[in-house]
CSV table of C-alpha atoms and ligand atoms in Angstrom, one decimal:
chain,number,residue,atom,x,y,z
K,1282,UNK,CA,63.1,56.2,-128.3
K,1283,UNK,CA,61.1,56.6,-131.5
K,1284,UNK,CA,63.4,54.1,-133.3
K,1285,UNK,CA,66.4,56.5,-133.3
K,1286,UNK,CA,69.7,55.4,-132.0
K,1287,UNK,CA,71.7,57.4,-129.5
K,1288,UNK,CA,74.1,58.5,-132.3
K,1289,UNK,CA,71.1,59.6,-134.4
K,1290,UNK,CA,69.7,61.7,-131.6
K,1291,UNK,CA,73.1,63.3,-131.0
K,1292,UNK,CA,73.3,64.1,-134.7
K,1293,UNK,CA,69.9,65.9,-134.4
K,1294,UNK,CA,71.3,67.9,-131.5
K,1295,UNK,CA,74.3,68.8,-133.7
K,1296,UNK,CA,72.0,70.0,-136.5
K,1297,UNK,CA,69.8,71.9,-134.0
K,1298,UNK,CA,72.6,73.9,-132.4
K,1299,UNK,CA,74.4,74.6,-135.7
K,1300,UNK,CA,72.2,77.6,-136.5
K,1301,UNK,CA,71.2,78.4,-132.9
K,1302,UNK,CA,70.6,82.2,-132.7
K,1303,UNK,CA,69.8,83.0,-129.1
K,1304,UNK,CA,72.4,84.0,-126.6
K,1305,UNK,CA,71.8,81.1,-124.2
K,1306,UNK,CA,71.0,77.4,-124.5
K,1307,UNK,CA,69.8,75.0,-121.8
K,1308,UNK,CA,70.0,71.3,-121.7
K,1309,UNK,CA,67.1,70.1,-119.4
K,1310,UNK,CA,66.9,66.5,-118.3
K,1311,UNK,CA,63.4,65.4,-117.1
K,1312,UNK,CA,61.6,62.4,-115.8
K,1313,UNK,CA,62.7,59.0,-114.4
K,1314,UNK,CA,65.1,56.4,-115.8
K,1315,UNK,CA,64.2,52.8,-116.2
K,1316,UNK,CA,66.8,50.1,-115.2
K,1317,UNK,CA,65.9,46.7,-116.7
K,1318,UNK,CA,65.9,43.5,-114.6
K,1319,UNK,CA,66.1,41.1,-117.6
K,1320,UNK,CA,67.8,41.4,-121.0
K,1321,UNK,CA,64.4,40.7,-122.6
K,1322,UNK,CA,62.9,43.2,-120.4
K,1323,UNK,CA,59.5,42.4,-118.7
K,1324,UNK,CA,60.4,44.1,-115.4
K,1325,UNK,CA,62.4,47.1,-114.5
K,1326,UNK,CA,63.3,49.5,-111.6
K,1327,UNK,CA,61.6,52.9,-112.1
K,1328,UNK,CA,60.6,55.8,-110.0
K,1329,UNK,CA,57.9,58.3,-109.3
K,1330,UNK,CA,59.0,61.2,-111.5
K,1331,UNK,CA,56.5,62.3,-114.1
K,1332,UNK,CA,58.8,65.1,-115.3
K,1333,UNK,CA,56.8,68.0,-113.9
K,1334,UNK,CA,59.9,69.9,-112.8
K,1335,UNK,CA,61.7,69.6,-116.1
K,1336,UNK,CA,58.6,70.4,-118.3
K,1337,UNK,CA,57.6,73.4,-116.1
K,1338,UNK,CA,61.1,74.8,-115.9
K,1339,UNK,CA,61.4,74.5,-119.7
K,1340,UNK,CA,58.4,76.8,-120.2
K,1341,UNK,CA,60.0,79.4,-118.0
K,1342,UNK,CA,63.4,79.0,-119.7
K,1343,UNK,CA,61.8,79.5,-123.1
K,1344,UNK,CA,60.1,82.6,-121.9
K,1345,UNK,CA,63.4,83.8,-120.5
K,1346,UNK,CA,65.0,83.6,-123.9
K,1347,UNK,CA,66.7,80.3,-123.8
K,1348,UNK,CA,66.9,77.7,-126.6
K,1349,UNK,CA,66.1,74.3,-124.9
K,1350,UNK,CA,67.2,70.8,-125.6
K,1351,UNK,CA,64.6,68.9,-123.7
K,1352,UNK,CA,66.0,65.4,-122.9
K,1353,UNK,CA,63.0,63.6,-121.4
K,1354,UNK,CA,61.7,60.2,-120.4
K,1355,UNK,CA,59.5,59.0,-123.2
K,1356,UNK,CA,55.8,59.5,-122.2
K,1357,UNK,CA,56.6,61.8,-119.4
K,1358,UNK,CA,55.1,65.3,-119.2
K,1359,UNK,CA,56.0,67.8,-122.0
K,1360,UNK,CA,56.0,71.6,-121.8
K,1361,UNK,CA,52.7,73.2,-122.6
K,1362,UNK,CA,50.7,70.0,-123.1
K,1363,UNK,CA,51.5,69.1,-119.5
K,1364,UNK,CA,48.5,71.3,-118.4
K,1365,UNK,CA,46.0,69.0,-120.1
K,1366,UNK,CA,46.1,65.4,-118.9
K,1367,UNK,CA,42.6,64.8,-120.3
K,1368,UNK,CA,42.7,66.7,-123.5
K,1369,UNK,CA,40.2,64.3,-125.2
K,1370,UNK,CA,37.4,65.4,-122.9
K,1371,UNK,CA,38.1,69.1,-123.7
K,1372,UNK,CA,37.3,68.8,-127.3
K,1373,UNK,CA,34.1,68.6,-129.3
K,1374,UNK,CA,33.4,68.0,-133.0
K,1375,UNK,CA,32.3,70.9,-135.3
K,1376,UNK,CA,32.1,70.4,-139.1
K,1377,UNK,CA,34.2,67.3,-138.8
K,1378,UNK,CA,37.0,69.1,-136.8
K,1379,UNK,CA,38.0,68.6,-133.2
K,1380,UNK,CA,37.7,72.0,-131.6
K,1381,UNK,CA,37.8,73.7,-128.2
K,1382,UNK,CA,37.3,77.2,-127.0
K,1383,UNK,CA,39.1,76.6,-123.7
K,1384,UNK,CA,41.2,79.8,-123.3
K,1385,UNK,CA,44.0,78.0,-121.4
K,1386,UNK,CA,44.2,75.3,-124.1
K,1387,UNK,CA,44.3,77.9,-126.9
K,1388,UNK,CA,47.0,79.9,-125.1
K,1389,UNK,CA,49.2,76.9,-124.5
K,1390,UNK,CA,48.9,75.7,-128.1
K,1391,UNK,CA,49.9,79.1,-129.3
K,1392,UNK,CA,52.9,79.2,-127.0
K,1393,UNK,CA,54.0,75.8,-128.1
K,1394,UNK,CA,53.8,76.9,-131.8
K,1395,UNK,CA,55.6,80.1,-130.9
K,1396,UNK,CA,58.5,78.3,-129.3
K,1397,UNK,CA,58.7,75.3,-131.6
K,1398,UNK,CA,61.9,76.3,-133.4
K,1399,UNK,CA,63.6,76.9,-130.0
K,1400,UNK,CA,63.1,73.5,-128.5
K,1401,UNK,CA,64.4,70.1,-129.4
K,1402,UNK,CA,62.8,67.0,-127.9
K,1403,UNK,CA,65.2,64.1,-127.2
K,1404,UNK,CA,63.5,61.1,-125.6
K,1405,UNK,CA,65.1,58.3,-123.4
K,1406,UNK,CA,63.7,55.4,-121.5
K,1407,UNK,CA,66.5,53.4,-119.8
K,1408,UNK,CA,69.3,54.5,-117.5
K,1409,UNK,CA,71.8,53.4,-120.1
K,1410,UNK,CA,70.2,55.6,-122.8
K,1411,UNK,CA,70.1,58.5,-120.4
K,1412,UNK,CA,73.8,58.3,-119.5
K,1413,UNK,CA,74.9,58.0,-123.1
K,1414,UNK,CA,72.7,60.7,-124.4
K,1415,UNK,CA,73.7,63.1,-121.6
K,1416,UNK,CA,77.4,62.6,-122.5
K,1417,UNK,CA,76.8,62.8,-126.3
K,1418,UNK,CA,74.7,66.0,-126.0
K,1419,UNK,CA,77.1,67.7,-123.6
K,1420,UNK,CA,80.0,66.9,-126.0
K,1421,UNK,CA,78.1,68.7,-128.8
K,1422,UNK,CA,77.3,71.7,-126.5
K,1423,UNK,CA,80.9,72.1,-125.2
K,1424,UNK,CA,82.0,74.6,-128.0
K,1425,UNK,CA,79.2,77.0,-126.9
K,1426,UNK,CA,81.1,77.3,-123.6
K,1427,UNK,CA,79.6,79.6,-120.9
K,1428,UNK,CA,76.3,80.1,-122.8
K,1429,UNK,CA,75.3,76.6,-121.9
K,1430,UNK,CA,73.1,75.9,-118.9
K,1431,UNK,CA,72.9,72.2,-117.9
K,1432,UNK,CA,69.8,71.6,-115.8
K,1433,UNK,CA,69.7,68.1,-114.4
K,1434,UNK,CA,66.2,67.7,-113.1
K,1435,UNK,CA,65.7,64.0,-114.2
K,1436,UNK,CA,65.3,61.4,-111.4
K,1437,UNK,CA,68.2,59.1,-112.2
K,1438,UNK,CA,68.3,55.6,-110.7
K,1439,UNK,CA,70.9,55.0,-108.1
K,1440,UNK,CA,70.8,51.2,-108.7
K,1441,UNK,CA,70.9,49.0,-111.7
K,1442,UNK,CA,71.9,45.5,-112.7
K,1443,UNK,CA,75.1,45.3,-114.8
K,1444,UNK,CA,74.5,43.9,-118.3
K,1445,UNK,CA,76.6,40.8,-117.6
K,1446,UNK,CA,74.5,40.1,-114.5
K,1447,UNK,CA,71.1,40.4,-116.2
K,1448,UNK,CA,69.3,37.2,-116.9
K,1449,UNK,CA,68.4,36.8,-120.6
K,1450,UNK,CA,64.9,35.7,-120.1
K,1451,UNK,CA,62.1,36.7,-117.7
K,1452,UNK,CA,63.2,36.0,-114.2
K,1453,UNK,CA,61.7,32.9,-112.7
K,1454,UNK,CA,59.9,33.3,-109.4
K,1455,UNK,CA,61.9,30.4,-107.9
K,1456,UNK,CA,65.2,32.0,-108.9
K,1457,UNK,CA,64.7,35.6,-107.9
K,1458,UNK,CA,67.9,37.4,-107.5
K,1459,UNK,CA,68.6,41.2,-107.8
K,1460,UNK,CA,72.4,41.6,-107.9
K,1461,UNK,CA,72.2,45.4,-107.8
K,1462,UNK,CA,75.2,47.7,-108.4
K,1463,UNK,CA,75.4,51.4,-107.6
K,1464,UNK,CA,75.2,53.6,-110.7
K,1465,UNK,CA,78.6,55.3,-111.2
K,1466,UNK,CA,78.4,59.0,-110.6
K,1467,UNK,CA,79.3,60.5,-114.0
K,1468,UNK,CA,78.7,64.2,-113.0
K,1469,UNK,CA,82.3,64.9,-112.0
K,1470,UNK,CA,83.6,63.7,-115.4
K,1471,UNK,CA,80.9,65.7,-117.1
K,1472,UNK,CA,81.8,68.9,-115.2
K,1473,UNK,CA,85.6,68.5,-115.4
K,1474,UNK,CA,86.1,67.0,-118.8
K,1475,UNK,CA,83.1,67.5,-121.1
K,1476,UNK,CA,81.5,70.9,-120.3
K,1477,UNK,CA,84.0,72.6,-118.0
K,1478,UNK,CA,82.9,76.1,-118.9
K,1479,UNK,CA,79.1,75.7,-118.8
K,1480,UNK,CA,76.8,76.5,-115.8
K,1481,UNK,CA,75.8,73.2,-114.3
K,1482,UNK,CA,72.8,72.8,-112.0
K,1483,UNK,CA,72.1,69.4,-110.4
K,1484,UNK,CA,69.1,68.5,-108.2
K,1485,UNK,CA,69.2,66.7,-104.9
K,1486,UNK,CA,66.2,64.8,-103.7
K,1487,UNK,CA,65.8,63.6,-100.2
K,1488,UNK,CA,63.0,62.4,-97.9
K,1489,UNK,CA,64.8,63.2,-94.6
K,1490,UNK,CA,65.0,67.0,-94.3
K,1491,UNK,CA,67.8,66.8,-91.7
K,1492,UNK,CA,70.4,65.6,-94.3
K,1493,UNK,CA,69.1,67.6,-97.3
K,1494,UNK,CA,71.5,70.6,-97.3
K,1495,UNK,CA,74.5,68.5,-96.2
K,1496,UNK,CA,73.9,66.1,-99.1
K,1497,UNK,CA,73.6,69.0,-101.5
K,1498,UNK,CA,76.9,70.4,-100.2
K,1499,UNK,CA,78.5,67.0,-100.6
K,1500,UNK,CA,77.4,66.8,-104.3
K,1501,UNK,CA,78.7,70.3,-104.9
K,1502,UNK,CA,82.2,69.5,-103.5
K,1503,UNK,CA,82.4,66.1,-105.2
K,1504,UNK,CA,81.4,67.3,-108.6
K,1505,UNK,CA,82.8,70.8,-108.6
K,1506,UNK,CA,79.8,72.3,-110.4
K,1507,UNK,CA,78.0,75.6,-109.7
K,1508,UNK,CA,74.6,74.9,-108.0
K,1509,UNK,CA,72.5,72.3,-106.4
K,1510,UNK,CA,68.7,72.7,-106.2
K,1511,UNK,CA,67.8,70.6,-103.1
K,1512,UNK,CA,64.2,69.5,-102.6
K,1513,UNK,CA,62.2,67.1,-100.5
K,1514,UNK,CA,59.9,64.6,-102.1
K,1515,UNK,CA,56.7,65.8,-100.5
K,1516,UNK,CA,57.3,69.6,-100.5
K,1517,UNK,CA,59.1,69.9,-103.9
K,1518,UNK,CA,56.4,72.1,-105.4
K,1519,UNK,CA,56.5,74.7,-102.6
K,1520,UNK,CA,60.0,74.8,-101.2
K,1521,UNK,CA,63.5,74.3,-102.7
K,1522,UNK,CA,67.0,75.3,-101.4
K,1523,UNK,CA,69.5,76.7,-103.8
K,1524,UNK,CA,72.9,75.6,-102.5
K,1525,UNK,CA,76.1,77.1,-104.0
K,1526,UNK,CA,79.7,77.2,-102.7
K,1527,UNK,CA,79.1,80.1,-100.4
K,1528,UNK,CA,75.6,80.0,-99.1
K,1529,UNK,CA,72.1,78.6,-99.3
K,1530,UNK,CA,69.0,80.3,-100.4
K,1531,UNK,CA,65.5,79.2,-99.7
K,1532,UNK,CA,62.7,79.7,-102.3
K,1533,UNK,CA,59.2,79.3,-100.9
K,1534,UNK,CA,56.1,79.5,-102.9
K,1535,UNK,CA,53.8,82.0,-101.3
K,1536,UNK,CA,51.4,82.7,-104.2
K,1537,UNK,CA,49.3,79.6,-104.9
K,1538,UNK,CA,48.6,80.9,-108.4
K,1539,UNK,CA,52.3,80.7,-109.3
K,1540,UNK,CA,54.6,77.8,-109.9
K,1541,UNK,CA,57.9,77.6,-108.0
K,1542,UNK,CA,59.8,77.0,-111.2
K,1543,UNK,CA,59.2,80.6,-112.2
K,1544,UNK,CA,61.3,81.8,-109.2
K,1545,UNK,CA,63.9,79.0,-109.7
K,1546,UNK,CA,64.5,80.0,-113.3
K,1547,UNK,CA,64.6,83.7,-112.5
K,1548,UNK,CA,67.3,83.1,-110.0
K,1549,UNK,CA,69.3,80.7,-112.1
K,1550,UNK,CA,69.1,83.0,-115.1
K,1551,UNK,CA,70.8,85.7,-113.0
K,1552,UNK,CA,73.5,83.3,-111.8
K,1553,UNK,CA,74.0,82.2,-115.3
K,1554,UNK,CA,74.4,85.8,-116.4
K,1555,UNK,CA,77.1,86.4,-113.8
K,1556,UNK,CA,78.8,83.2,-114.9
K,1557,UNK,CA,78.8,84.5,-118.5
K,1558,UNK,CA,79.9,88.0,-117.5
K,1559,UNK,CA,82.8,86.6,-115.4
K,1560,UNK,CA,84.0,84.7,-118.4
K,1561,UNK,CA,83.7,87.8,-120.6
K,1562,UNK,CA,81.0,86.2,-122.8
K,1563,UNK,CA,79.1,89.0,-124.7
K,1564,UNK,CA,75.4,89.2,-123.7
I,875,9Z3,C1,64.8,66.2,-108.6
I,875,9Z3,O1,65.1,66.4,-107.5
I,875,9Z3,C2,63.5,66.8,-109.2
I,875,9Z3,O2,63.1,68.0,-108.6
I,875,9Z3,C3,62.3,65.8,-109.0
I,875,9Z3,C4,61.1,66.3,-109.7
I,875,9Z3,C5,62.6,64.4,-109.6
I,875,9Z3,C6,62.0,65.6,-107.5
I,875,9Z3,P1,58.7,65.6,-110.7
I,875,9Z3,O3,59.1,64.8,-111.9
I,875,9Z3,O4,60.0,65.5,-109.6
I,875,9Z3,O5,58.5,67.1,-111.0
I,875,9Z3,O6,57.6,65.0,-110.0
I,875,9Z3,N1,65.6,65.6,-109.5
I,875,9Z3,C7,66.8,65.0,-109.2
I,875,9Z3,C8,66.7,63.7,-108.5
I,875,9Z3,C9,68.0,62.9,-108.5
I,875,9Z3,O7,68.0,61.8,-109.0
I,875,9Z3,N2,69.0,63.4,-108.0
I,875,9Z3,C10,70.2,62.7,-107.7
I,875,9Z3,C11,70.3,62.5,-106.2
I,875,9Z3,O8,69.5,63.1,-105.5
I,875,9Z3,C12,71.4,63.4,-108.2
I,875,9Z3,S1,71.5,63.6,-109.9
I,875,9Z3,O9,71.3,61.9,-105.8
């Protein structure tokens, strides 16, 4: 976490939002969480997420006028640089400088410079850091009421080993034991007690399509938030279902030159506008 404590990261968020000038602010969570299997961690539970959804959505949120707090798994994909996994091979040396004339690279560097005062990067690694940061940042954002969009795209572990059950040292092969506990769902408390006025979007990931919408509805009724974006592991880049209290809406990518996040953010921005208008927030 770049050596900063949770409290220090939350202080940075406080300073960042103090002078925030735009009308809307989004907290985007992105990437997977790590749950340690030993106190001196050699092994851990992790998941597949590289943070594509969060990083891509952030680019469209910035373009749509949002200020963004990008709470991401350290070393996961970042907005703008995500397009260039092998940057090193795109550069050559001229007069002692690394240069490139790749138009897409130039365009993305310019965008990243253009938006740099409107995005704050907050890294996490473990599940514990994720949960504490989320709560701390939401507490800081609460006074901004309806202007806040909470966009929970991170892939959060469902299982972990409680601190008291963790072995101190590297687990011995002859003593293998994984006393897993289910991660307490903190979303209801977040929605009810910490950011009750903000527009909260959670994501639901499944691999069995027959239960996808039902699970999304269950999340919506348990947590009392505004929207669930439901997606399937293998089709998540082409198809999502937006589930709210009244209906469900499918978004399908038809143009292969586009990214599905563009349509997701368009739609969510509209819903967020309605949410702000209903509360009488000036836009
Ligand atoms: C998602 O469903 C995201 O869309 C993905 C994005 C993790 C699939 P990538 O990083 O993947 O772009 O490759 N995020 C939420 C996953 C999650 O943990 N949801 C919980 C659940 O399904 C609820 S918070 O129970």
